Every structure is written in structure tokens, then in C-alpha cells.
XYZ file of C-alpha atoms in Angstrom:
234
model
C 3.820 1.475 4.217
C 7.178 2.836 3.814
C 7.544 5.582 1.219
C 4.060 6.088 0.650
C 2.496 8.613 1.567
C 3.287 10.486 4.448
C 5.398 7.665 6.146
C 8.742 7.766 6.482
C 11.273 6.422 3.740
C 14.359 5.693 5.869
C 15.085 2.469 4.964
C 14.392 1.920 1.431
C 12.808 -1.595 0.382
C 14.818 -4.494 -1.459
C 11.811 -6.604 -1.745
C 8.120 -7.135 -0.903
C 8.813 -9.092 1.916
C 9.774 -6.110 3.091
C 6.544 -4.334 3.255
C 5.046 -7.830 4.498
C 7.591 -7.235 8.333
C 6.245 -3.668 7.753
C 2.337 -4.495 7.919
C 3.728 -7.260 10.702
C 4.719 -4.395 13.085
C 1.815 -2.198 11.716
C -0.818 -5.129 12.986
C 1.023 -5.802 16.270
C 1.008 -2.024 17.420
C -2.901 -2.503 16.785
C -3.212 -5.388 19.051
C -4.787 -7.390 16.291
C -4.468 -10.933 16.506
C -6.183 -12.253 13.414
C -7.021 -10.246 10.397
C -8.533 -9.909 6.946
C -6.066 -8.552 4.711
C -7.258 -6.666 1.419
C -4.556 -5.634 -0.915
C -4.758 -4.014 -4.366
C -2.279 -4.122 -7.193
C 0.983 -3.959 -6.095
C -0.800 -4.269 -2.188
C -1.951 -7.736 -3.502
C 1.482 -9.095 -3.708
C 2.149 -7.686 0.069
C -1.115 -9.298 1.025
C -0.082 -12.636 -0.397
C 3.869 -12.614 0.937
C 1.978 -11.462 4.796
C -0.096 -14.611 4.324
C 2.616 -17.314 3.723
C 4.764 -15.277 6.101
C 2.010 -15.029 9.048
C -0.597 -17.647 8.329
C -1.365 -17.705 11.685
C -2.690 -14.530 11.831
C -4.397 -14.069 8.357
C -8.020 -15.349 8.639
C -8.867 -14.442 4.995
C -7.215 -12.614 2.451
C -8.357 -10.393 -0.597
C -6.571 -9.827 -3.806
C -8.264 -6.795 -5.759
C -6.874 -6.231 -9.155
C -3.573 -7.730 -7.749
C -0.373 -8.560 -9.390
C 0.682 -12.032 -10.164
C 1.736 -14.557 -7.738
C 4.958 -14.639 -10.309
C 5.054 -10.667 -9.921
C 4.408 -8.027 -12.498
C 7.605 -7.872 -15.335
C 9.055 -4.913 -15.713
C 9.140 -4.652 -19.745
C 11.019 -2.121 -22.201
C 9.251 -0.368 -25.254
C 10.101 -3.695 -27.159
C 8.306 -5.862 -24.720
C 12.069 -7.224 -23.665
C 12.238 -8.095 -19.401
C 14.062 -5.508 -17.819
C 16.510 -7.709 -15.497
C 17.833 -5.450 -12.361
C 16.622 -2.467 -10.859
C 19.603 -0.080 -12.877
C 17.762 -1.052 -16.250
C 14.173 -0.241 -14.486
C 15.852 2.794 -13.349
C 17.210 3.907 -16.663
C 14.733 2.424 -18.991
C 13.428 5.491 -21.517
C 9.735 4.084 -21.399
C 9.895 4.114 -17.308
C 11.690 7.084 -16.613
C 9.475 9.630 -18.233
C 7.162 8.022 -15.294
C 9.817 8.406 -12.464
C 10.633 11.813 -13.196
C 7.299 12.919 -13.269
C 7.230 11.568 -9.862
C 10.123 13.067 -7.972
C 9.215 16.611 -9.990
C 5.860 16.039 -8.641
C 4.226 16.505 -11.719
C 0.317 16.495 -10.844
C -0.601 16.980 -14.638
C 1.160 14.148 -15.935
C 0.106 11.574 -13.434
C -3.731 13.255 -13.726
C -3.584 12.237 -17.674
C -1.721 8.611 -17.345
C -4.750 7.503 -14.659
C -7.091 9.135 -16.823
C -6.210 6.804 -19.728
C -4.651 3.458 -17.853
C -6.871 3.767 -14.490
C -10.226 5.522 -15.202
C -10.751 4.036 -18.615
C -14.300 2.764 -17.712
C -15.641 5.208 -15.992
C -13.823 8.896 -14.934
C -13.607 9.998 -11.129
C -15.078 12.922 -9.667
C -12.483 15.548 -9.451
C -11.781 15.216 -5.922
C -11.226 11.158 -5.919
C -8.884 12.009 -8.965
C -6.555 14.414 -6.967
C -6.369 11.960 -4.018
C -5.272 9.486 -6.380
C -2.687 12.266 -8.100
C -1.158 13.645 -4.425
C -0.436 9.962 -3.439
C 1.275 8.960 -6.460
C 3.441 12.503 -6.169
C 3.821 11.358 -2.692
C 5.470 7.732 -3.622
C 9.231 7.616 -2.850
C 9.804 4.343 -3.983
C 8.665 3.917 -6.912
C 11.600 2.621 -8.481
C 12.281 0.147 -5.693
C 8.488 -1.054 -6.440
C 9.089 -1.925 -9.727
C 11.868 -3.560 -9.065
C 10.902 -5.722 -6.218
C 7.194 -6.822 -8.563
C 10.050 -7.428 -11.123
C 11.413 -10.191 -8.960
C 8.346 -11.276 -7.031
C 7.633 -15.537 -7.358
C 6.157 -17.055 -4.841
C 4.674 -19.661 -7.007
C 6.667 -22.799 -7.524
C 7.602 -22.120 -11.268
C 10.095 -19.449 -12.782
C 8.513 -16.157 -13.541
C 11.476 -15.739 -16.688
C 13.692 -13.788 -14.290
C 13.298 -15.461 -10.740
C 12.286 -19.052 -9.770
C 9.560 -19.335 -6.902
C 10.259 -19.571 -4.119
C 7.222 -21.764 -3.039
C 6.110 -19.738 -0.190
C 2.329 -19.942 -1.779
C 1.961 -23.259 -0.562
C 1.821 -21.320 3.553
C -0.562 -19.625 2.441
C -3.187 -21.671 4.826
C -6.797 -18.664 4.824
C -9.526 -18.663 2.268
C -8.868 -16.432 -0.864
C -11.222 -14.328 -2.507
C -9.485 -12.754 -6.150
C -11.409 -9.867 -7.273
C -10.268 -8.597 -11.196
C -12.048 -6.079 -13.529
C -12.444 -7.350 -16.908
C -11.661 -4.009 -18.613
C -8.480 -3.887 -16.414
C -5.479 -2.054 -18.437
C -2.501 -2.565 -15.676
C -3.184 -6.166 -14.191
C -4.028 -8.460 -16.885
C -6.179 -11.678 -17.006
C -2.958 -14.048 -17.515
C -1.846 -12.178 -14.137
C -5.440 -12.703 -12.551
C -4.829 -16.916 -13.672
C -1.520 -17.152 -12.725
C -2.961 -16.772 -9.062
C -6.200 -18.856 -9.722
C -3.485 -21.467 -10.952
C -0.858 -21.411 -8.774
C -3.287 -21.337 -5.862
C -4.896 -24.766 -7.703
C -1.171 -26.053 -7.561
C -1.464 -26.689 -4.186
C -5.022 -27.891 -3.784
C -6.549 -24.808 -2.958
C -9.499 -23.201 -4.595
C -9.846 -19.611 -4.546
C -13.298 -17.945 -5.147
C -13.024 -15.523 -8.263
C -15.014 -12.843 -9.366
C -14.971 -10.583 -11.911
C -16.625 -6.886 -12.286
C -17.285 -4.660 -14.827
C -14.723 -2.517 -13.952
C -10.978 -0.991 -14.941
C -8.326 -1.206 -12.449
C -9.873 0.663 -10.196
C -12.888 -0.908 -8.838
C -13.539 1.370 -6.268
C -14.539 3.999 -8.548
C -16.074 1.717 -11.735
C -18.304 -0.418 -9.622
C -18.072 0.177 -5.667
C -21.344 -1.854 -4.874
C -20.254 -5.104 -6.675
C -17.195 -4.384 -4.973
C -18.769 -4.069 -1.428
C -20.833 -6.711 -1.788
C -18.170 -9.169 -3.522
C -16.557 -8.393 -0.280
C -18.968 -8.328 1.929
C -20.216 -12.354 1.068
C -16.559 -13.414 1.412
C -16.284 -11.821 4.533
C -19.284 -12.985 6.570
C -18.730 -16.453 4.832
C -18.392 -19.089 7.054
């Protein structure tokens, strides 16, 4: 994905449709013609937009500990919605975050997952730095937020955008995976999906773990499993 990691950051993103043309090109250089798609947080909104962009190529899709279907507000100290990507970018309880991030501060980012992300259970040291190096790594963090800010694909108004409906493409089986101790995606988020999904006649499986926001790390066998099921389902 563009600015992550070590891809390139040419063209910076407006919104997560965006990223959704990205993995487009990304699964057409592979040859793939149908896929599973898996996204997490942010990746889940990516996941979804690639679905109603491409159902004919998504044969299931995954949402671990993913944002909203109505996107993930970008809030102020006092709770208020930020409402354009200048306030993100200037807001005093976000920018202690995006400085951090273009000084490449390793301890800072090491203590914020240590208290929002490994609240269950700690990483080893090792998982913990590969965590830290990709978030020092992220050159768009800014445009993220923004772009979560404004995601709605639902068909109701998210108190900033109005959906845009695209859900209803969404044609593949859904599996929505969501830790119950989960400090960054929330259970409202985690129904919002379930309900919007419902909206349209479609019943997702959901399953929950006893696990933070990261999953991965709290409880990788339910995880694997969880996946594993909805995967060789038929």
C-alpha cells in the first residue's frame, strides 16, 4: 500500500478508494483472479471498498478488528468531530501522534501500543519493534485519518458524510472478527457493520475473541482457526 512501509508515497491518497485501485493493480500483477481478502483496522475499510468495487473478484472477505462501515471519526480532546483533514492535521490531541511519526520516534509509538494495542497481553520484544518500525515507516498518516474520517459506505450519514451505498455490491460471504477487550475499534464500530450488512439482507458470521486489537498476538489460534472454518466453508 502506498506510504506504508517501504512503498513508495508519490501520489498521496484522498480517500480509501484509493488504496482499494491500489490492491486492484497489486492483485492483477499476481495473476489472481479471485481472492480472499483479510483486512485489519484501517485495512478493513480497504477490504470492504475492494469488495463493492470488485465483487467479481472477491470470493470472501475478512474484517479483523476493522473500522466501521461509516468509518472511524476523527474526534478532538472534547469528543467534538474533527471535520477536514486541516483540523486532523492541527488538532493538539493528534499531532503529538503525527510528530512522533515523521521524527520517527520509536519510544513514543513503543509506549502508545503498549497501552492502546497490547493491553491484554504484551508482545515479545521482537513482534513489538516490527510493529514500532512500521508505524515510523507510515507516510500518510494524516491522509489516513482523514480519509476513515470520511469513510460511509453504508446507506446512512456517519455525522460528517452520507453513504454512499456502495455496501449493498458487496456480493462474497463476510466473516467479522472483533476482540472484546479492543481499545481502538469499538463494539458500536464492530455493529455498525453487522447492521449495515443486515440492511441489505446479508448476514455476516461474527465472532468474537478474547483479545485487544491485536489478535494476532492476544489469541493467534482462535484467530487461525476463526479463519480457517470461514475459509474452507462451503
Amino acid at each position: 500500500m502506498r506510504g506504508y512501509g517501504e512503498s513508495s508515497y508519490l501520489n498521496p491518497i484522498h480517500e480509501i478508494k484509493d488504496f482499494s485501485i491500489d490492491l486492484y493493480e497489486f492483485v492483477n500483477q499476481l495473476d489472481l483472479d479471485q481472492v480472499i481478502v483479510m483486512g485489519w483496522s484501517n485495512g478493513g475499510g480497504i477490504a470492504m471498498q475492494f469488495a463493492a468495487d470488485y465483487p467479481d473478484r472477491v470470493q470472501k472477505l475478512i474484517l479483523l478488528a476493522s473500522i466501521s462501515t461509516r468509518g472511524y471519526a476523527a474526534v478532538n480532546a472534547e469528543g467534538d468531530r474533527l471535520q477536514t483533514k486541516e483540523q486532523i492535521a492541527n488538532d493538539p490531541s493528534l499531532t503529538m501522534t503525527f510528530q512522533a511519526n515523521q521524527k520517527q520516534d520509536q519510544d513514543y509509538f513503543e509506549q502508545a501500543m503498549g497501552y492502546f494495542m497490547f493491553n491484554n497481553r504484551q508482545s515479545d520484544a521482537m513482534s513489538r519493534a516490527k510493529y514500532v518500525q512500521a508505524s515510523i515507516q507510515q507516510r500518510n498518516m494524516i491522509e489516513v485519518a482523514d480519509a476513515a474520517n470520511r469513510f460511509n459506505i453504508s446507506t446512512v450519514s456517519n455525522g460528517l458524510t452520507d453513504g454512499t451505498g456502495e455496501l449493498h455490491r458487496i456480493q462474497c460471504s463476510v466473516l467479522v472478527i472483533w476482540g472484546v477487550k479492543d481499545l481502538i475499534t469499538t463494539r458500536q464500530m464492530t455493529e455498525e457493520i453487522i447492521e449495515d450488512f443486515a440492511s441489505h439482507g446479508k448476514t455476516v458470521r461474527y465472532i468474537t475473541l478474547d483479545a485487544g486489537h491485536s489478535p494476532l498476538i492476544d489469541d493467534l489460534h482462535g484467530l487461525v482457526t476463526s479463519v480457517n472454518a470461514f475459509i474452507t466453508q462451503s
